[in-house]
Amino acid sequence: MRNLIVLLFFLSFSLNAQESDSTKVVELKADIKLYKTFNSEKDTIYIDTSLTIQDEYKYNYLKKDNFGLFSFSNEGYLFNQLDFSRKRTTTLPQFGFNAKHSTYLDNSDIFYYSVPTPLTDLYFKTVMRQGQSLDALISVNTKPNLNFTVAYKSIRSIGDYFNNLTSSGHFRFITNYNSINKKYFLKVNFVGQDIYNQENGGVKFIEQLDGTNPSFSQRERVDVYFNDASSKLKGNRYFLDHSYQFSTGNSLVLKHQAYYENKFYEYIQATESPRLGDSPNSSINNKTRFDVFYNKVGVSFKTKNLGEINFFIDNYSYNQFYNVPEDASFNPSINYSLHNRINNVGGQYEFNQNKWNFNILLQNAISNQPTSNYEAFAKYKFSEDNFVKISAQQISKLPDNIFIFNQSDYVNYNWNTSFKNEKISILKAETKNKWFEAYVQLTNLNDHLYFFNTEERIDSLVVKPFQYDKSIQYISAEIAKEIKYKNWALDNRIKVQEVQQDEKILNLPYLVLRNTLYYTKPVFKKAMLLQTGITVNYFSNYYADDYVGVLGEFFVQDQTKVGGFPVLDFFVNARVKQCRIYLKAEHFNALFTNKVDYYNAPNSPFRDFHVRFGLEWNFFK
């Protein structure tokens, strides 16, 4: 697959070179605004080859602005969630192993394309050590109403510390079609992905990082807890979404959405570790499989002036299971699988006309598993980039499967229990205008589920699921403002959040901020656009959740605070035609400050100083 990506790169380069020479600017055969991409929610984005500060923020493995996330030492491994408001919530029970899903592509991460000429999009970036990160995409409209897109994203990085390899791949095949008379619309995609990580369990002796012993400046010499543990999250998903509108104008619309997904999480350890407790086996091989089939059928009435009203019913069937032993260890009293089926009915009203946009959704379960989701928002647009929006949501959510059912070769990590639904209420107000963008969010959590280490020691992990029987109130406010003067700009984003609770269950930093001072100027007779500057990321110290690989989950701890340190990045970026080039000195203040203070979690150090290079290149044939 890696050879295929290289071949696609040089093929695209050759095609581009045949149509232009080095003394001419490439002329697109079509207006750039005709190159469009949109997600399952029909939010349209135009393909953009400009170079802005937002491109700098999105130039990472997630390919999105990761403000509110804090990456662990190795690229593509884990992220601390500093911003609770970014957490995705669904009423339906998920697989679990949520920490490992930070780079897993969901349906909302898949984009569909419409391009007048073939489009190639290439992304490349160096990593920590011995590897690279790549993302290659080719999109073609064989007809104006039929598009095919093929993409592959991968990363391999050995990391700075021992037994910390990241090696992942994400293949996407995407197509969308609409009939010439604009009555039938179809979106289909297949996503196959595997996320492999070596799991070292963190640094064993923190004092090895204090700089007194030069031997440990070579980070692979630092002692870690696990030398032979690894995890893999692998999944395949087939997705279909189509609709038929009987006529233009006021009309009845039939809708159908379905997907099938199978995946597994595997944790392998060649030698059992006393840190995780006893095991009847000398080696650990945990594998949890999950299959889900989802169907949603709806009918709506669409009008020109009064919006669209939609009624639907859905079915969510899942099966989580483990291998049944064929030897003497088989125990007929143990459940080796978990089956369930959930049916919901609901109605939705959408109005989007002139400057107003309303949306109301009501959804309830009709099966023996009670869930509900009530949400609404109202948005008024003064212009395309100037709006005010108020939204509210109330959710009754079934627990993710890992909270109620888990099997492991480690005795401490087996349970079959039950919990109440989590109840979440959200009220949010946001605005964007020519002066600033901002939002305020109030969230109330009841029956919140979490993991906690019952040993309360870093060298002994007995992590179990718990449910908090009291209420948690979360409030956050965020504001962003960019100040420009000639070729200089100062981009600022500040987030303040506070949690009111009787115990330390939901732990978050009070302050999260990012400030970037940068300079932009065309050079070489405007043949190149140069952008250079310094970014400061900071979050106040707090009791950050720790991580346990055998569950692929974060767990609550209240012994050690992390944070309270700045991370300074110096960057030089450039754009030449459709190519954007990135060079960054990451965390350069680690060269002259105390490295022992930089942590993601109690025994997981943040990355040291690195210089990284990469590019993004669009080809329009």
Coordinates of C-alpha atoms in Angstrom, one line a residue:
M1 CA 0.0 0.0 0.0
R2 CA 2.9 2.4 0.7
N3 CA 4.3 1.7 -2.8
L4 CA 0.8 2.6 -4.2
I5 CA 0.8 5.9 -2.4
V6 CA 4.3 6.8 -3.8
L7 CA 3.1 5.7 -7.3
L8 CA 0.1 8.0 -7.0
F9 CA 2.3 10.9 -5.9
F10 CA 4.6 10.7 -8.9
L11 CA 1.8 9.9 -11.3
S12 CA 0.0 13.1 -10.2
F13 CA 3.2 15.1 -10.4
S14 CA 3.9 13.8 -13.9
L15 CA 0.4 14.8 -15.1
N16 CA 0.7 18.2 -13.6
A17 CA 4.2 18.7 -15.2
Q18 CA 2.9 17.8 -18.6
E19 CA 0.3 20.6 -18.5
S20 CA 2.6 23.4 -17.2
D21 CA 6.2 24.6 -17.1
S22 CA 8.1 26.2 -14.3
T23 CA 7.6 29.8 -15.6
K24 CA 3.8 29.7 -15.7
V25 CA 1.1 29.6 -13.0
V26 CA -1.1 26.6 -13.4
E27 CA -4.4 27.6 -14.8
L28 CA -7.4 25.6 -13.5
K29 CA -9.8 24.4 -16.2
A30 CA -12.7 25.2 -13.9
D31 CA -13.6 27.7 -11.2
I32 CA -12.0 26.6 -7.9
K33 CA -15.5 26.9 -6.2
L34 CA -16.7 24.0 -8.4
Y35 CA -14.4 21.7 -6.4
K36 CA -16.6 20.8 -3.4
T37 CA -16.7 18.4 -0.6
F38 CA -19.5 17.7 1.9
N39 CA -20.2 15.4 4.8
S40 CA -23.2 13.3 5.7
E41 CA -24.9 16.4 7.2
K42 CA -24.6 18.1 3.8
D43 CA -22.2 20.8 5.1
T44 CA -20.4 22.0 2.0
I45 CA -16.7 23.0 2.0
Y46 CA -14.9 24.3 -1.1
I47 CA -11.5 22.9 -1.9
D48 CA -9.0 25.6 -0.7
T49 CA -5.4 25.8 -1.7
S50 CA -4.7 29.1 0.2
L51 CA -2.4 29.3 3.1
T52 CA -3.9 30.6 6.3
I53 CA -3.3 30.2 10.0
Q54 CA -6.1 27.7 10.1
D55 CA -4.2 25.5 7.7
E56 CA -1.3 25.5 10.1
Y57 CA -3.6 24.4 12.9
K58 CA -5.1 21.6 10.8
Y59 CA -1.8 20.2 9.6
N60 CA -1.7 17.2 11.8
Y61 CA -2.6 13.5 11.7
L62 CA -6.3 14.2 12.5
K63 CA -6.4 16.9 9.7
K64 CA -8.5 19.1 11.9
D65 CA -7.9 21.9 14.4
N66 CA -6.9 20.0 17.6
F67 CA -7.4 22.9 20.0
G68 CA -8.7 21.2 23.2
L69 CA -6.7 18.0 22.5
F70 CA -3.2 17.3 23.8
S71 CA -1.2 14.7 21.9
F72 CA 0.9 12.1 23.7
S73 CA 4.6 11.7 23.0
N74 CA 4.1 9.7 19.8
E75 CA 2.1 10.9 16.9
G76 CA -1.3 9.2 16.4
Y77 CA -1.2 7.3 19.7
L78 CA -3.5 9.0 22.2
F79 CA -5.0 12.5 23.0
N80 CA -5.9 14.0 26.4
Q81 CA -9.3 15.6 26.0
L82 CA -8.8 19.0 27.6
D83 CA -12.1 20.3 26.3
F84 CA -15.1 18.3 27.5
S85 CA -17.5 20.1 25.2
R86 CA -15.8 18.4 22.2
K87 CA -16.8 15.0 23.4
R88 CA -19.2 13.2 21.0
T89 CA -22.3 11.7 22.5
T90 CA -24.8 9.3 21.1
T91 CA -27.8 7.6 22.7
L92 CA -26.8 4.2 21.4
P93 CA -24.3 2.0 23.2
Q94 CA -20.9 1.9 21.6
F95 CA -18.2 -0.7 21.6
G96 CA -16.0 1.0 24.2
F97 CA -12.2 1.2 24.2
N98 CA -12.8 4.9 23.6
A99 CA -9.2 6.2 24.1
K100 CA -8.2 4.2 21.1
H101 CA -10.9 5.7 18.9
S102 CA -9.4 9.2 18.8
T103 CA -8.0 8.5 15.3
Y104 CA -10.7 6.1 14.2
L105 CA -12.8 7.5 11.3
D106 CA -16.5 7.6 12.1
N107 CA -19.3 8.3 9.6
S108 CA -19.1 12.0 10.4
D109 CA -15.4 12.0 9.4
I110 CA -16.1 10.8 5.8
F111 CA -16.5 13.5 3.1
Y112 CA -18.0 13.2 -0.4
Y113 CA -16.7 15.0 -3.4
S114 CA -17.9 16.8 -6.5
V115 CA -15.2 17.9 -8.9
P116 CA -15.3 19.2 -12.5
T117 CA -11.9 17.7 -13.2
P118 CA -9.9 14.9 -11.5
L119 CA -8.5 16.0 -8.1
T120 CA -5.5 14.6 -6.2
D121 CA -4.9 15.6 -2.6
L122 CA -1.6 14.5 -1.0
Y123 CA -0.5 15.0 2.6
F124 CA 2.9 14.1 4.0
K125 CA 4.6 14.7 7.3
T126 CA 7.6 13.4 9.2
V127 CA 7.1 11.8 12.6
M128 CA 9.0 11.4 15.8
R129 CA 11.5 8.7 14.7
Q130 CA 11.8 6.2 11.8
G131 CA 8.6 6.6 9.8
Q132 CA 6.2 9.0 8.2
S133 CA 2.6 10.1 8.0
L134 CA 0.8 10.0 4.6
D135 CA -2.7 10.6 3.3
A136 CA -3.4 10.3 -0.4
L137 CA -6.8 10.9 -2.1
I138 CA -8.0 10.8 -5.7
S139 CA -11.4 12.0 -6.7
V140 CA -13.0 11.8 -10.1
N141 CA -16.4 12.7 -11.5
T142 CA -17.0 10.3 -14.3
K143 CA -20.2 12.2 -15.0
P144 CA -21.4 15.5 -13.5
N145 CA -23.7 13.6 -11.2
L146 CA -21.4 10.7 -10.3
N147 CA -18.3 10.8 -8.2
F148 CA -15.8 8.2 -7.1
T149 CA -13.1 8.8 -4.5
V150 CA -10.4 6.5 -3.2
A151 CA -8.1 7.5 -0.3
Y152 CA -5.6 5.9 2.0
K153 CA -4.2 7.3 5.2
S154 CA -1.3 5.8 7.2
I155 CA 1.3 6.5 9.8
R156 CA 4.3 4.7 11.2
S157 CA 6.3 6.2 14.0
I158 CA 8.6 4.3 16.3
G159 CA 8.4 7.0 18.9
D160 CA 11.0 8.3 21.4
Y161 CA 10.4 5.7 24.1
F162 CA 10.8 2.0 24.1
N163 CA 7.8 -0.2 23.0
N164 CA 5.8 2.8 21.8
L165 CA 5.4 2.1 18.0
T166 CA 2.4 3.5 16.2
S167 CA 1.4 1.9 12.9
S168 CA -2.0 2.6 11.4
G169 CA -3.9 2.5 8.1
H170 CA -7.3 3.8 7.0
F171 CA -8.6 3.0 3.5
R172 CA -11.7 4.8 2.2
F173 CA -13.8 4.2 -0.9
I174 CA -16.5 6.8 -1.4
T175 CA -19.1 7.4 -4.1
N176 CA -22.1 9.7 -4.4
Y177 CA -24.7 10.0 -7.2
N178 CA -27.7 12.1 -7.9
S179 CA -30.2 11.6 -10.8
I180 CA -30.2 14.2 -13.5
N181 CA -33.7 15.3 -12.5
K182 CA -32.5 15.8 -8.9
K183 CA -35.0 13.4 -7.4
Y184 CA -32.7 10.5 -6.3
F185 CA -29.6 11.0 -4.2
L186 CA -27.1 8.3 -3.1
K187 CA -24.1 8.2 -0.9
V188 CA -22.0 5.1 -0.3
N189 CA -18.7 4.5 1.4
F190 CA -16.5 1.7 2.7
V191 CA -13.9 2.3 5.4
G192 CA -11.3 -0.3 6.5
Q193 CA -8.9 0.7 9.2
D194 CA -6.5 -0.8 11.7
I195 CA -4.8 1.1 14.5
Y196 CA -1.8 -0.7 16.0
N197 CA 0.1 0.5 19.0
Q198 CA 2.8 -0.9 21.3
E199 CA 1.8 -0.2 24.9
N200 CA 4.7 0.5 27.2
G201 CA 2.5 1.5 30.2
G202 CA 4.4 4.7 30.8
V203 CA 7.7 5.5 32.5
K204 CA 8.6 3.4 35.4
F205 CA 11.0 5.7 37.3
I206 CA 10.2 9.4 36.8
E207 CA 13.6 10.4 38.3
Q208 CA 15.3 9.1 35.1
L209 CA 13.9 12.1 33.3
D210 CA 15.3 14.8 35.6
G211 CA 18.4 15.3 33.4
T212 CA 21.0 14.2 36.0
N213 CA 21.9 11.1 34.1
P214 CA 22.9 11.8 30.5
S215 CA 22.3 8.1 29.5
F216 CA 18.6 8.8 29.7
S217 CA 18.8 11.7 27.2
Q218 CA 18.4 8.8 24.8
R219 CA 14.8 8.2 25.6
E220 CA 14.7 4.6 24.4
R221 CA 16.9 3.8 27.4
V222 CA 14.3 5.0 29.9
D223 CA 12.7 2.1 31.8
V224 CA 9.0 1.5 31.0
Y225 CA 6.5 -0.8 32.6
F226 CA 5.7 -3.1 29.7
N227 CA 8.3 -4.3 27.1
D228 CA 6.1 -6.7 25.2
A229 CA 2.5 -5.4 25.2
S230 CA 0.6 -4.2 22.2
S231 CA -3.0 -3.3 21.1
K232 CA -4.9 -3.3 17.9
L233 CA -8.2 -1.7 16.9
K234 CA -9.4 -2.9 13.6
G235 CA -12.7 -2.3 11.8
N236 CA -14.6 -2.4 8.5
R237 CA -17.7 -0.3 7.9
Y238 CA -20.1 -0.3 4.9
F239 CA -22.4 2.7 4.7
L240 CA -25.4 3.6 2.6
D241 CA -27.6 6.7 2.5
H242 CA -30.1 7.4 -0.2
S243 CA -33.4 9.3 -0.7
Y244 CA -36.0 9.8 -3.4
Q245 CA -38.0 13.0 -3.8
F246 CA -41.2 12.5 -5.9
S247 CA -41.3 15.9 -7.4
T248 CA -39.6 19.3 -7.2
G249 CA -41.2 22.0 -4.9
N250 CA -43.6 20.7 -2.3
S251 CA -43.0 16.9 -2.3
L252 CA -42.9 13.7 -0.3
V253 CA -39.4 12.3 0.3
L254 CA -38.5 8.7 1.1
K255 CA -35.2 8.2 3.0
H256 CA -33.1 5.2 4.0
Q257 CA -29.8 5.0 5.8
A258 CA -28.0 1.8 6.8
Y259 CA -24.5 0.6 7.8
Y260 CA -22.9 -2.5 8.9
E261 CA -19.7 -2.5 10.9
N262 CA -17.5 -5.2 12.4
K263 CA -14.5 -4.5 14.5
F264 CA -12.3 -5.8 17.3
Y265 CA -10.0 -4.6 20.0
E266 CA -7.0 -6.9 20.8
Y267 CA -4.5 -6.6 23.7
I268 CA -1.5 -8.9 23.6
Q269 CA 1.2 -9.2 26.2
A270 CA 3.8 -11.9 26.0
T271 CA 4.4 -12.0 29.7
E272 CA 1.8 -11.3 32.3
S273 CA 2.5 -8.2 34.5
P274 CA 1.9 -8.0 38.3
R275 CA 1.0 -4.4 37.7
L276 CA -2.3 -5.5 36.2
G277 CA -2.9 -8.3 38.7
D278 CA -3.1 -12.1 38.5
S279 CA -3.8 -14.2 35.5
P280 CA -4.2 -18.0 35.0
N281 CA -2.1 -17.7 31.9
S282 CA 1.5 -16.9 31.5
S283 CA 0.8 -14.7 28.5
I284 CA -2.2 -12.4 27.8
N285 CA -4.3 -12.4 24.7
N286 CA -7.5 -10.5 25.0
K287 CA -9.8 -10.0 22.0
T288 CA -13.2 -8.3 22.0
R289 CA -15.3 -8.4 18.8
F290 CA -18.2 -6.2 18.0
D291 CA -20.7 -6.3 15.1
V292 CA -23.4 -3.8 14.6
F293 CA -26.1 -3.4 11.9
Y294 CA -28.1 -0.1 11.7
N295 CA -31.2 0.7 9.6
K296 CA -33.1 3.9 9.5
V297 CA -36.2 4.5 7.4
G298 CA -38.0 7.8 7.1
V299 CA -40.5 9.8 5.2
S300 CA -40.6 13.5 5.1
F301 CA -42.7 16.3 3.5
K302 CA -40.6 19.1 2.0
T303 CA -42.1 22.5 1.2
K304 CA -40.6 25.6 -0.4
N305 CA -41.6 28.1 2.3
L306 CA -42.4 26.1 5.5
G307 CA -39.3 23.8 5.7
E308 CA -39.3 20.0 6.0
I309 CA -40.9 17.7 8.5
N310 CA -39.5 14.2 8.9
F311 CA -40.7 11.0 10.7
F312 CA -38.4 8.0 11.1
I313 CA -37.9 4.6 12.7
D314 CA -34.6 2.9 13.2
N315 CA -33.1 -0.4 14.4
Y316 CA -29.8 -0.8 16.1
S317 CA -28.7 -4.5 16.5
Y318 CA -25.3 -5.4 18.0
N319 CA -23.4 -8.4 19.2
Q320 CA -20.3 -8.2 21.4
F321 CA -18.5 -11.5 21.9
Y322 CA -15.4 -13.4 22.9
N323 CA -13.8 -16.7 21.8
V324 CA -15.4 -19.6 23.6
P325 CA -12.7 -21.8 25.0
E326 CA -12.5 -25.3 23.6
D327 CA -10.4 -26.8 26.4
A328 CA -11.0 -27.5 30.1
S329 CA -11.1 -23.8 30.9
F330 CA -14.6 -23.5 29.4
N331 CA -17.1 -22.5 32.1
P332 CA -20.8 -22.9 31.1
S333 CA -21.8 -20.3 33.7
I334 CA -19.9 -17.5 32.0
N335 CA -21.4 -15.4 29.2
Y336 CA -19.2 -15.1 26.2
S337 CA -21.4 -12.7 24.3
L338 CA -23.7 -9.7 24.6
H339 CA -26.7 -9.2 22.2
N340 CA -29.1 -6.4 22.0
R341 CA -31.6 -4.7 19.7
I342 CA -32.8 -1.1 20.1
N343 CA -35.6 0.5 18.1
N344 CA -36.3 4.3 18.1
V345 CA -39.0 6.4 16.6
G346 CA -38.7 10.1 16.1
G347 CA -39.6 13.3 14.3
Q348 CA -37.6 16.2 13.0
Y349 CA -38.5 19.6 11.7
E350 CA -36.0 21.6 9.7
F351 CA -36.4 25.2 8.4
N352 CA -33.7 27.0 6.5
Q353 CA -34.8 30.0 4.6
N354 CA -33.6 33.6 4.2
K355 CA -31.5 34.3 7.3
W356 CA -33.2 31.8 9.7
N357 CA -32.4 28.2 10.4
F358 CA -34.4 26.1 12.8
N359 CA -34.0 22.4 13.7
I360 CA -36.0 20.3 16.2
L361 CA -35.4 16.6 16.8
L362 CA -37.5 14.3 19.1
Q363 CA -36.5 10.7 19.5
N364 CA -37.5 7.9 21.9
A365 CA -36.9 4.2 22.1
I366 CA -39.8 1.8 21.7
S367 CA -37.8 -1.3 22.7
N368 CA -37.1 -2.5 26.2
Q369 CA -33.9 -0.5 26.3
P370 CA -35.0 3.1 27.1
T371 CA -33.2 5.9 25.3
S372 CA -34.2 9.4 24.3
N373 CA -32.8 12.4 22.6
Y374 CA -34.4 15.8 22.4
E375 CA -32.5 18.7 20.7
A376 CA -33.3 22.0 19.1
F377 CA -31.4 25.0 17.8
A378 CA -32.2 28.3 16.2
K379 CA -29.7 30.2 14.1
Y380 CA -29.9 33.7 12.6
K381 CA -27.3 34.6 9.9
F382 CA -26.5 38.3 9.3
S383 CA -24.2 37.0 6.6
E384 CA -22.4 33.8 5.7
D385 CA -19.7 34.4 8.4
N386 CA -21.8 36.4 10.8
F387 CA -24.4 34.6 12.9
V388 CA -25.9 33.9 16.3
K389 CA -27.0 30.5 17.4
I390 CA -28.8 29.0 20.5
S391 CA -29.1 25.2 21.0
A392 CA -30.3 22.8 23.6
Q393 CA -30.1 19.0 24.0
Q394 CA -31.3 16.4 26.5
I395 CA -30.0 12.9 26.2
S396 CA -30.7 9.6 28.0
K397 CA -27.8 7.4 26.9
L398 CA -27.3 3.7 27.3
P399 CA -23.9 2.7 28.8
D400 CA -21.2 1.7 26.4
N401 CA -20.7 -2.1 26.4
I402 CA -17.3 -2.0 28.0
F403 CA -18.8 -0.6 31.2
I404 CA -21.2 -3.5 31.6
F405 CA -19.4 -6.5 30.0
N406 CA -15.7 -7.3 29.7
Q407 CA -13.6 -10.5 29.6
S408 CA -9.8 -10.6 30.0
D409 CA -7.0 -13.0 30.9
Y410 CA -6.3 -10.7 33.8
V411 CA -8.6 -11.7 36.6
N412 CA -9.2 -8.1 37.7
Y413 CA -10.6 -7.1 34.3
N414 CA -13.6 -9.3 34.2
W415 CA -17.1 -8.1 35.0
N416 CA -20.7 -8.5 34.0
T417 CA -22.8 -5.8 35.6
S418 CA -25.5 -3.2 34.9
F419 CA -25.8 0.5 35.2
K420 CA -28.4 3.2 34.8
N421 CA -28.6 5.4 31.7
E422 CA -26.4 8.4 31.7
K423 CA -28.5 11.7 31.5
I424 CA -26.9 14.7 29.8
S425 CA -28.4 18.2 29.4
I426 CA -26.7 20.8 27.3
L427 CA -27.5 24.5 26.7
K428 CA -25.2 26.4 24.4
A429 CA -25.1 29.9 22.9
E430 CA -22.6 30.9 20.2
T431 CA -21.8 33.7 17.8
K432 CA -19.4 34.5 15.0
N433 CA -18.9 38.0 13.6
K434 CA -16.2 40.3 12.1
W435 CA -14.9 41.1 15.6
F436 CA -14.7 37.7 17.3
E437 CA -16.2 34.2 17.7
A438 CA -17.4 32.9 21.0
Y439 CA -19.6 30.4 22.8
V440 CA -20.8 29.6 26.3
Q441 CA -22.0 26.1 27.2
L442 CA -23.7 24.7 30.3
T443 CA -23.9 21.0 30.8
N444 CA -25.5 18.9 33.6
L445 CA -24.5 15.2 34.0
N446 CA -26.4 12.7 36.0
D447 CA -25.4 9.0 36.6
H448 CA -22.0 9.7 34.9
L449 CA -20.0 6.6 34.1
Y450 CA -16.2 6.5 34.5
F451 CA -13.3 4.2 35.2
F452 CA -11.2 4.4 38.4
N453 CA -8.1 2.6 39.8
T454 CA -9.2 1.0 43.0
E455 CA -5.6 0.6 44.1
E456 CA -4.9 4.3 43.8
R457 CA -1.2 3.6 43.0
I458 CA 0.7 4.2 39.8
D459 CA 2.5 0.8 40.0
S460 CA -0.7 -1.2 40.6
L461 CA -3.7 -0.9 38.3
V462 CA -7.0 -2.5 39.2
V463 CA -9.3 -0.3 37.0
K464 CA -13.0 -0.9 37.4
P465 CA -16.2 0.9 36.0
F466 CA -18.2 3.1 38.4
Q467 CA -21.3 5.3 38.2
Y468 CA -21.4 8.6 40.0
D469 CA -24.8 8.9 41.7
K470 CA -24.7 12.7 42.1
S471 CA -25.0 15.5 39.7
I472 CA -22.0 17.2 37.9
Q473 CA -22.3 20.7 36.5
Y474 CA -19.9 21.8 33.7
I475 CA -19.7 25.3 32.4
S476 CA -17.3 26.5 29.6
A477 CA -16.7 29.7 27.7
E478 CA -14.5 30.1 24.7
I479 CA -13.5 33.2 22.7
A480 CA -11.3 33.6 19.6
K481 CA -10.0 36.8 18.1
E482 CA -7.4 37.6 15.4
I483 CA -5.7 41.0 15.4
K484 CA -4.0 42.0 12.1
Y485 CA -1.6 44.9 11.4
K486 CA -0.1 45.0 7.9
N487 CA 1.7 41.7 7.4
W488 CA 1.6 40.8 11.1
A489 CA -1.2 39.0 12.9
L490 CA -1.9 37.7 16.4
D491 CA -4.4 34.9 16.6
N492 CA -5.8 34.1 20.0
R493 CA -8.1 31.4 21.4
I494 CA -8.9 31.1 25.1
K495 CA -11.1 28.6 26.9
V496 CA -12.2 28.7 30.5
Q497 CA -14.1 25.8 32.1
E498 CA -15.2 24.9 35.6
V499 CA -16.7 21.7 37.1
Q500 CA -18.9 21.7 40.2
Q501 CA -19.0 18.3 41.9
D502 CA -18.7 16.8 45.3
E503 CA -15.8 14.4 44.3
K504 CA -13.0 14.6 41.7
I505 CA -14.8 12.6 39.0
L506 CA -14.7 14.9 35.9
N507 CA -11.3 16.6 36.0
L508 CA -10.4 19.3 33.5
P509 CA -8.0 22.2 33.3
Y510 CA -9.5 25.6 34.2
L511 CA -7.7 27.4 31.4
V512 CA -6.8 26.3 27.9
L513 CA -5.3 28.8 25.5
R514 CA -3.5 29.1 22.2
N515 CA -1.8 32.2 20.9
T516 CA 0.0 32.6 17.6
L517 CA 2.1 35.6 16.5
Y518 CA 2.9 35.2 12.8
Y519 CA 4.1 37.1 9.7
T520 CA 2.8 36.6 6.2
K521 CA 4.2 38.1 3.0
P522 CA 4.5 37.2 -0.7
V523 CA 8.1 36.8 -1.8
F524 CA 10.1 36.0 -5.0
K525 CA 7.9 38.4 -7.1
K526 CA 4.8 36.9 -5.5
A527 CA 5.7 33.4 -6.7
M528 CA 5.7 32.2 -3.1
L529 CA 3.6 33.1 0.0
L530 CA 5.6 32.9 3.1
Q531 CA 4.2 32.4 6.6
T532 CA 6.3 32.2 9.8
G533 CA 5.6 32.6 13.5
I534 CA 5.4 31.2 17.0
T535 CA 2.5 29.3 18.6
V536 CA 2.1 29.0 22.4
N537 CA -0.2 26.3 23.7
Y538 CA -0.9 26.1 27.4
F539 CA -3.3 24.5 29.9
S540 CA -3.4 24.9 33.7
N541 CA -2.5 22.0 35.9
Y542 CA -5.1 19.5 36.8
Y543 CA -5.7 15.8 37.7
A544 CA -5.4 14.5 34.2
D545 CA -7.0 11.1 33.5
D546 CA -4.5 8.2 33.2
Y547 CA -4.5 5.5 30.6
V548 CA -4.7 1.7 30.8
G549 CA -4.0 -0.2 27.6
V550 CA -5.7 -3.5 28.5
L551 CA -9.0 -1.6 28.4
G552 CA -8.0 1.1 25.8
E553 CA -9.6 3.6 28.2
F554 CA -8.7 6.6 30.3
F555 CA -9.4 6.4 34.0
V556 CA -9.9 9.0 36.8
Q557 CA -7.0 9.6 39.2
D558 CA -6.6 12.2 41.9
Q559 CA -3.0 11.9 43.1
T560 CA -0.9 13.7 40.5
K561 CA -1.5 16.9 38.6
V562 CA -0.1 17.6 35.2
G563 CA 0.0 20.7 33.0
G564 CA 0.8 24.3 33.9
F565 CA 3.6 24.5 31.3
P566 CA 3.8 26.2 27.9
V567 CA 4.6 24.4 24.6
L568 CA 6.2 26.7 22.1
D569 CA 6.3 25.8 18.4
F570 CA 8.2 27.8 15.7
F571 CA 7.0 27.3 12.2
V572 CA 7.9 28.4 8.6
N573 CA 5.3 27.6 6.0
A574 CA 5.1 28.5 2.3
R575 CA 2.7 28.1 -0.6
V576 CA 3.9 27.7 -4.2
K577 CA 1.0 27.3 -6.6
Q578 CA -1.1 24.5 -5.2
C579 CA 1.6 23.1 -2.9
R580 CA 1.8 24.1 0.8
I581 CA 5.1 23.4 2.6
Y582 CA 5.4 23.1 6.4
L583 CA 8.5 23.2 8.6
K584 CA 8.1 23.3 12.4
A585 CA 10.3 23.2 15.4
E586 CA 8.0 21.6 18.0
H587 CA 8.3 22.2 21.7
F588 CA 11.6 24.1 21.2
N589 CA 11.4 25.4 24.8
A590 CA 12.2 21.9 26.0
L591 CA 15.8 22.7 24.9
F592 CA 16.3 25.1 27.8
T593 CA 13.7 24.1 30.5
N594 CA 13.3 21.2 32.9
K595 CA 12.0 18.2 30.9
V596 CA 10.7 16.4 34.0
D597 CA 7.8 18.8 34.2
Y598 CA 6.2 17.9 30.8
Y599 CA 3.6 15.2 31.2
N600 CA 0.3 14.1 29.5
A601 CA -0.6 11.8 32.4
P602 CA 1.1 11.0 35.7
N603 CA 3.8 8.7 34.2
S604 CA 3.5 9.6 30.5
P605 CA 5.9 12.3 29.5
F606 CA 5.1 14.7 26.6
R607 CA 7.4 14.8 23.6
D608 CA 10.8 16.4 23.5
F609 CA 12.0 18.9 20.9
H610 CA 11.5 17.8 17.3
V611 CA 11.9 19.4 13.9
R612 CA 9.3 18.2 11.5
F613 CA 8.7 18.7 7.8
G614 CA 5.8 18.1 5.4
L615 CA 3.6 19.2 2.6
E616 CA 0.1 19.3 1.2
W617 CA -0.3 19.3 -2.6
N618 CA -3.4 19.5 -4.7
F619 CA -3.4 18.6 -8.4
F620 CA -6.2 19.6 -10.7
K621 CA -6.0 17.8 -14.0

